PDB file of C-alpha atoms in Angstrom:
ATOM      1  CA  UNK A 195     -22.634  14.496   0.278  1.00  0.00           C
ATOM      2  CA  UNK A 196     -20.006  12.249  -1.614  1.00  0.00           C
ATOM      3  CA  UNK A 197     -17.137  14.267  -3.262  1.00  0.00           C
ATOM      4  CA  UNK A 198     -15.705  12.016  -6.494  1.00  0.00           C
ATOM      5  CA  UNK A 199     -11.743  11.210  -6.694  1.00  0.00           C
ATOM      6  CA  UNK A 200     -10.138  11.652  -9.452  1.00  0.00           C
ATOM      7  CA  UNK A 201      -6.729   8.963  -9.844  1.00  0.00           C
ATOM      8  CA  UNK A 202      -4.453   8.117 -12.720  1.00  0.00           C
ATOM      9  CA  UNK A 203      -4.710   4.381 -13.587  1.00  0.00           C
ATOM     10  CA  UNK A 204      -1.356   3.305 -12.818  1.00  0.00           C
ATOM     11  CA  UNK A 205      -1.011   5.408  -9.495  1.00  0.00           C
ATOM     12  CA  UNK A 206       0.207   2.968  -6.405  1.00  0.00           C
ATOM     13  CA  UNK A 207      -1.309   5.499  -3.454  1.00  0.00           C
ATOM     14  CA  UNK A 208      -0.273   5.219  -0.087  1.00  0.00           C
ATOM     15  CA  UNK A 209      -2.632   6.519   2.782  1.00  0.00           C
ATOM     16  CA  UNK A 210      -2.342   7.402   5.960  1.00  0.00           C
ATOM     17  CA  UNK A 211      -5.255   7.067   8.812  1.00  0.00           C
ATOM     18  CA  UNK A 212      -6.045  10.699   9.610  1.00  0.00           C
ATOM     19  CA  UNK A 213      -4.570  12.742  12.429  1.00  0.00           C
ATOM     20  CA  UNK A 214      -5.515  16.268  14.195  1.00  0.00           C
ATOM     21  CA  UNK A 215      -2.289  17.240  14.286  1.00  0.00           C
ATOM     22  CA  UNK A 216       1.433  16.845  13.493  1.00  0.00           C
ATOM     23  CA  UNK A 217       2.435  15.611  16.894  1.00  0.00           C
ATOM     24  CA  UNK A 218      -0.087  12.839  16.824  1.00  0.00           C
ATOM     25  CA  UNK A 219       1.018   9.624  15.443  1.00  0.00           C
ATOM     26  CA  UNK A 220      -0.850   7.601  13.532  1.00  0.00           C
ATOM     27  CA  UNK A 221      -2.585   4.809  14.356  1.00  0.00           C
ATOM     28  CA  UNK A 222      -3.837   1.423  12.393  1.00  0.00           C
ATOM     29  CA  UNK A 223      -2.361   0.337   8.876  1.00  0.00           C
ATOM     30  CA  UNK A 224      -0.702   2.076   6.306  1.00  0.00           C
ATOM     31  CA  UNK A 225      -2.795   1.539   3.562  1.00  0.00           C
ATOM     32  CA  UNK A 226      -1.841   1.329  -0.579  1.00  0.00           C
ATOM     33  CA  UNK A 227      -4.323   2.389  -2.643  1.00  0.00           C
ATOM     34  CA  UNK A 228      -3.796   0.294  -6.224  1.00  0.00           C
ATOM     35  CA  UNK A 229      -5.240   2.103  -9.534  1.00  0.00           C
ATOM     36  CA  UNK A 230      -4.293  -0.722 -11.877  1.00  0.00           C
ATOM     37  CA  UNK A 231      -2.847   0.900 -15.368  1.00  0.00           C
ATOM     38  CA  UNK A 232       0.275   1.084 -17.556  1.00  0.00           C
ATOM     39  CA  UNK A 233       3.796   2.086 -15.830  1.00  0.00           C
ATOM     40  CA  UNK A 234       1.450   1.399 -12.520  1.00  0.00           C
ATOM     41  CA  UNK A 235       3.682   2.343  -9.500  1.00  0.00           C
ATOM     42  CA  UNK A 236       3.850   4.731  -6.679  1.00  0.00           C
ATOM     43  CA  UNK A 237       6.350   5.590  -3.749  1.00  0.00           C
ATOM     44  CA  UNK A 238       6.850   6.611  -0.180  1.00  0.00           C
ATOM     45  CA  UNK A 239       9.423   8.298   1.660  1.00  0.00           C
ATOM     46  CA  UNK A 240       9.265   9.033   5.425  1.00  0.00           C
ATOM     47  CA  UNK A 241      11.709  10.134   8.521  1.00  0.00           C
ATOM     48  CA  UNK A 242      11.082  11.645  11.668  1.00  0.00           C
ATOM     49  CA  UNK A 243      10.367  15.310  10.185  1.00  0.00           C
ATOM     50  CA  UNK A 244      12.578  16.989  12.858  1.00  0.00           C
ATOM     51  CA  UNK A 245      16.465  16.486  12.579  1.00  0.00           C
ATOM     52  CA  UNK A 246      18.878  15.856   9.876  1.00  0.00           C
ATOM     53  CA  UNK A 247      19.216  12.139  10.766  1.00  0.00           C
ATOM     54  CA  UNK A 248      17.775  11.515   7.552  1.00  0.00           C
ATOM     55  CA  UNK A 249      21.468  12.546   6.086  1.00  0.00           C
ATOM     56  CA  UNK A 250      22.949   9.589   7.991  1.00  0.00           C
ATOM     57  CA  UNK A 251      20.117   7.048   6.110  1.00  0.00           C
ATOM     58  CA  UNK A 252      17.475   6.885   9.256  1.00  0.00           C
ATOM     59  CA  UNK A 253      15.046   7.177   6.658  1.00  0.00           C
ATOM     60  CA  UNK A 254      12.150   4.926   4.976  1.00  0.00           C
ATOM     61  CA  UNK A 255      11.671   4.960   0.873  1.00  0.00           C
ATOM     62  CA  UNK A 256       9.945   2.247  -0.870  1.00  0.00           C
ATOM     63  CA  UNK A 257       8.951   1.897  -4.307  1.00  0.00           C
ATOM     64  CA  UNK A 258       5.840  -0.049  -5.284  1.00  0.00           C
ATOM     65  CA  UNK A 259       4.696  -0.945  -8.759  1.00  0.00           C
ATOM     66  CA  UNK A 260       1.758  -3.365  -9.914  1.00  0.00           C
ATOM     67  CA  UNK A 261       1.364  -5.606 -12.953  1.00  0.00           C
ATOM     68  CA  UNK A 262      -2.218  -5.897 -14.227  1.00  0.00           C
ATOM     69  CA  UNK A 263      -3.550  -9.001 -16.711  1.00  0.00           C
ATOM     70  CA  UNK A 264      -6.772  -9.774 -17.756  1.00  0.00           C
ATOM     71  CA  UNK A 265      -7.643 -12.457 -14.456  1.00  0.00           C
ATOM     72  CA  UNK A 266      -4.968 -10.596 -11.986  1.00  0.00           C
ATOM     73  CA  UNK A 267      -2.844  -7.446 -10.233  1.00  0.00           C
ATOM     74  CA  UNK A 268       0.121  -8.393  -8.759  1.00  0.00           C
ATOM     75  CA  UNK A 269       1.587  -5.558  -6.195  1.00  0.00           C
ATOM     76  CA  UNK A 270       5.147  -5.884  -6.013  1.00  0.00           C
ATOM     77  CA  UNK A 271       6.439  -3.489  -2.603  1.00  0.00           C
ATOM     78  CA  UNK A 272      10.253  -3.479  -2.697  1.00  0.00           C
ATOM     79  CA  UNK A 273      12.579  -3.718   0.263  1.00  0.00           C
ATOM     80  CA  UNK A 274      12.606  -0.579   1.832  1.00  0.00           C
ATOM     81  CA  UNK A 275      15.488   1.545   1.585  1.00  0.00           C
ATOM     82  CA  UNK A 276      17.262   3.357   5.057  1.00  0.00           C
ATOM     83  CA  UNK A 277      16.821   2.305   8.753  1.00  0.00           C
ATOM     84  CA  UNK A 278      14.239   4.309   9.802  1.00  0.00           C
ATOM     85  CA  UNK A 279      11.445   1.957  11.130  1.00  0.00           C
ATOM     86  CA  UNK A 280       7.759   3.606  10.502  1.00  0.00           C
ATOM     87  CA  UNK A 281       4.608   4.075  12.430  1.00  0.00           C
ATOM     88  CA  UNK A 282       2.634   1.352  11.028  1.00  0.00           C
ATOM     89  CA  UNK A 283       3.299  -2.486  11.640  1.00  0.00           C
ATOM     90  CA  UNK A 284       0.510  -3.419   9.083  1.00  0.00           C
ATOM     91  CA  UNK A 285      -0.087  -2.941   5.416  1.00  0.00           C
ATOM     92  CA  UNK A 286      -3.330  -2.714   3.904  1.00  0.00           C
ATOM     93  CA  UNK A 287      -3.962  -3.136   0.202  1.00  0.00           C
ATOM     94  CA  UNK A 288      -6.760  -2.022  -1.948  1.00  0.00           C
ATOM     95  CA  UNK A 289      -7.367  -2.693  -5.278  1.00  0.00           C
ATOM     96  CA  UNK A 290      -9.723  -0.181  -7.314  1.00  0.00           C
ATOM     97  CA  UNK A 291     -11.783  -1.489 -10.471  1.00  0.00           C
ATOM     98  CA  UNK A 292     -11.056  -5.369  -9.699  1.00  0.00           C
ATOM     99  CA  UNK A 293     -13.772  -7.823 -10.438  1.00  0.00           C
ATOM    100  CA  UNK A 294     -14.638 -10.377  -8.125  1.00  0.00           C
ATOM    101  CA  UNK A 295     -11.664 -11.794  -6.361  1.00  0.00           C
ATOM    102  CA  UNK A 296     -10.973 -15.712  -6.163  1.00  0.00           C
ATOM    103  CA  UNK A 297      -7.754 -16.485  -4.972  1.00  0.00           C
ATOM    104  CA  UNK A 298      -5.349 -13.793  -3.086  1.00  0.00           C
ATOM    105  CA  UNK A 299      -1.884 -14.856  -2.215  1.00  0.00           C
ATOM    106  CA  UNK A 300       1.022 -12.754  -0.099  1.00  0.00           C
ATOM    107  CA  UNK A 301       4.014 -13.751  -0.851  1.00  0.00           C
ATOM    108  CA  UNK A 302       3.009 -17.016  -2.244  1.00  0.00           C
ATOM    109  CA  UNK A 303       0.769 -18.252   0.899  1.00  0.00           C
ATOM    110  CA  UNK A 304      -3.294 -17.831   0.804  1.00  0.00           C
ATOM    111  CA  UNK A 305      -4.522 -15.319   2.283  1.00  0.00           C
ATOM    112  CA  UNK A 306      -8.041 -16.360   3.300  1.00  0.00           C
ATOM    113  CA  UNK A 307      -9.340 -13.006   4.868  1.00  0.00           C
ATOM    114  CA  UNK A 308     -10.123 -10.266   1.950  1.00  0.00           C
ATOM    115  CA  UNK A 309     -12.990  -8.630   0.953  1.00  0.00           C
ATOM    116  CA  UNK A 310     -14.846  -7.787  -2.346  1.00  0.00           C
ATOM    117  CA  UNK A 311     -16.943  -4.631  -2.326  1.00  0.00           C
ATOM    118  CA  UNK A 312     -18.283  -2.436  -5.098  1.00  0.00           C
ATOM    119  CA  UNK A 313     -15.916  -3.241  -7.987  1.00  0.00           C
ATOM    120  CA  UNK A 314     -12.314  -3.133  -4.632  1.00  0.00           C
ATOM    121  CA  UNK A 315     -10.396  -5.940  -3.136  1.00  0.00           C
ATOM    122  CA  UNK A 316      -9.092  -5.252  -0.142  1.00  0.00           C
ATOM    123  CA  UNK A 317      -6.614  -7.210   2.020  1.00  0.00           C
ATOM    124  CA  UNK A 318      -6.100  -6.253   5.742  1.00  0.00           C
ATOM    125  CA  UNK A 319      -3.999  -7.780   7.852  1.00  0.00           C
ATOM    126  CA  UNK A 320       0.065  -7.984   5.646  1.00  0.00           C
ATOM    127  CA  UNK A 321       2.417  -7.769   8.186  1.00  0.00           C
ATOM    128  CA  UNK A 322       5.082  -4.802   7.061  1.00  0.00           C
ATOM    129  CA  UNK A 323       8.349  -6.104   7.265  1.00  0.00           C
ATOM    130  CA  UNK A 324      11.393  -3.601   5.503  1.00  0.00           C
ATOM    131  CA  UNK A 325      11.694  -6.875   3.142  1.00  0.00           C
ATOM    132  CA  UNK A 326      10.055  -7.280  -0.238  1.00  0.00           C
ATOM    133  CA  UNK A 327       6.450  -8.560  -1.130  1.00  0.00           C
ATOM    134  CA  UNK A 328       4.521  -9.564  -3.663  1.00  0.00           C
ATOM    135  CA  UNK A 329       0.606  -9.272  -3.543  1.00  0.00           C
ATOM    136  CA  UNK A 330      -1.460 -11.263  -6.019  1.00  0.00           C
ATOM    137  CA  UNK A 331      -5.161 -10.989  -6.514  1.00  0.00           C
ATOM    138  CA  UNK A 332      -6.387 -13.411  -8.992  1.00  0.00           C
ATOM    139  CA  UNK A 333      -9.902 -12.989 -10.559  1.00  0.00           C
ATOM    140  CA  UNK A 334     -13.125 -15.319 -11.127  1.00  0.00           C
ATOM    141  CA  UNK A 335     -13.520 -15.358 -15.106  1.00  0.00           C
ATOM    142  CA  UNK A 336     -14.610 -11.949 -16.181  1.00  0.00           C
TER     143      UNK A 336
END
């Protein structure tokens, strides 16, 4: 009843809650699926799928890459490119094959509410904002 997934380590995923249909906008947080490995990053491009607006720069591209040691991943999400402004006001991050999460930081301030789960880390709750971020998990001693 489980179907495995199958990722690159080094692939920066972003997700989408799921919809019915095209006309139905999402709802919740975008969320950015981390597969710590080497060259680790990932992308995302979005506009409103209808006009040509997207010629005149109302689009959204960002570019995410992550940096993995032996006691941390840091997720770096750079400033997003174009003025189009997305469905989602919230960022979700999840880390896949982390060990037991310590200490996890956005943008340099503790963030107290994450969750360890079956060898993930995830962290609800990052405000999206078009600047750029830095997420960093730090480990207990593995």
């Amino acid at each position: 009843d489980t179907l495995p997934v199958y990722v690159r380590a080094g692939t920066v995923l972003p997700q989408q809650p799921v919809v019915q249909n095209i006309d139905q906008t999402p709802s919740g947080p975008l969320e950015l699926r981390v597969y710590p490995g080497p060259e680790c990053s990932g992308n995302l491009y979005m506009d409103d799928g209808n006009t040509f607006a997207y010629q005149k720069g109302d689009f959204l591209r960002e570019h995410f890459t992550c940096d993995a040691a032996s006691n941390q991943v840091t997720l770096h999400v750079a400033a997003a490119e174009g003025s189009y402004r997305p469905w989602f006001k919230d960022m979700r991050v999840t880390v896949f094959g982390a060990g037991q999460a310590r200490d996890v930081q956005v943008d340099g301030k503790a963030v107290k509410s994450f969750k360890n789960e079956r060898g993930m880390v995830t962290v609800d709750g990052i405000t999206w904002t078009p600047a750029a971020h830095d997420i960093q998990i730090q480990y207990a001693s593995r």
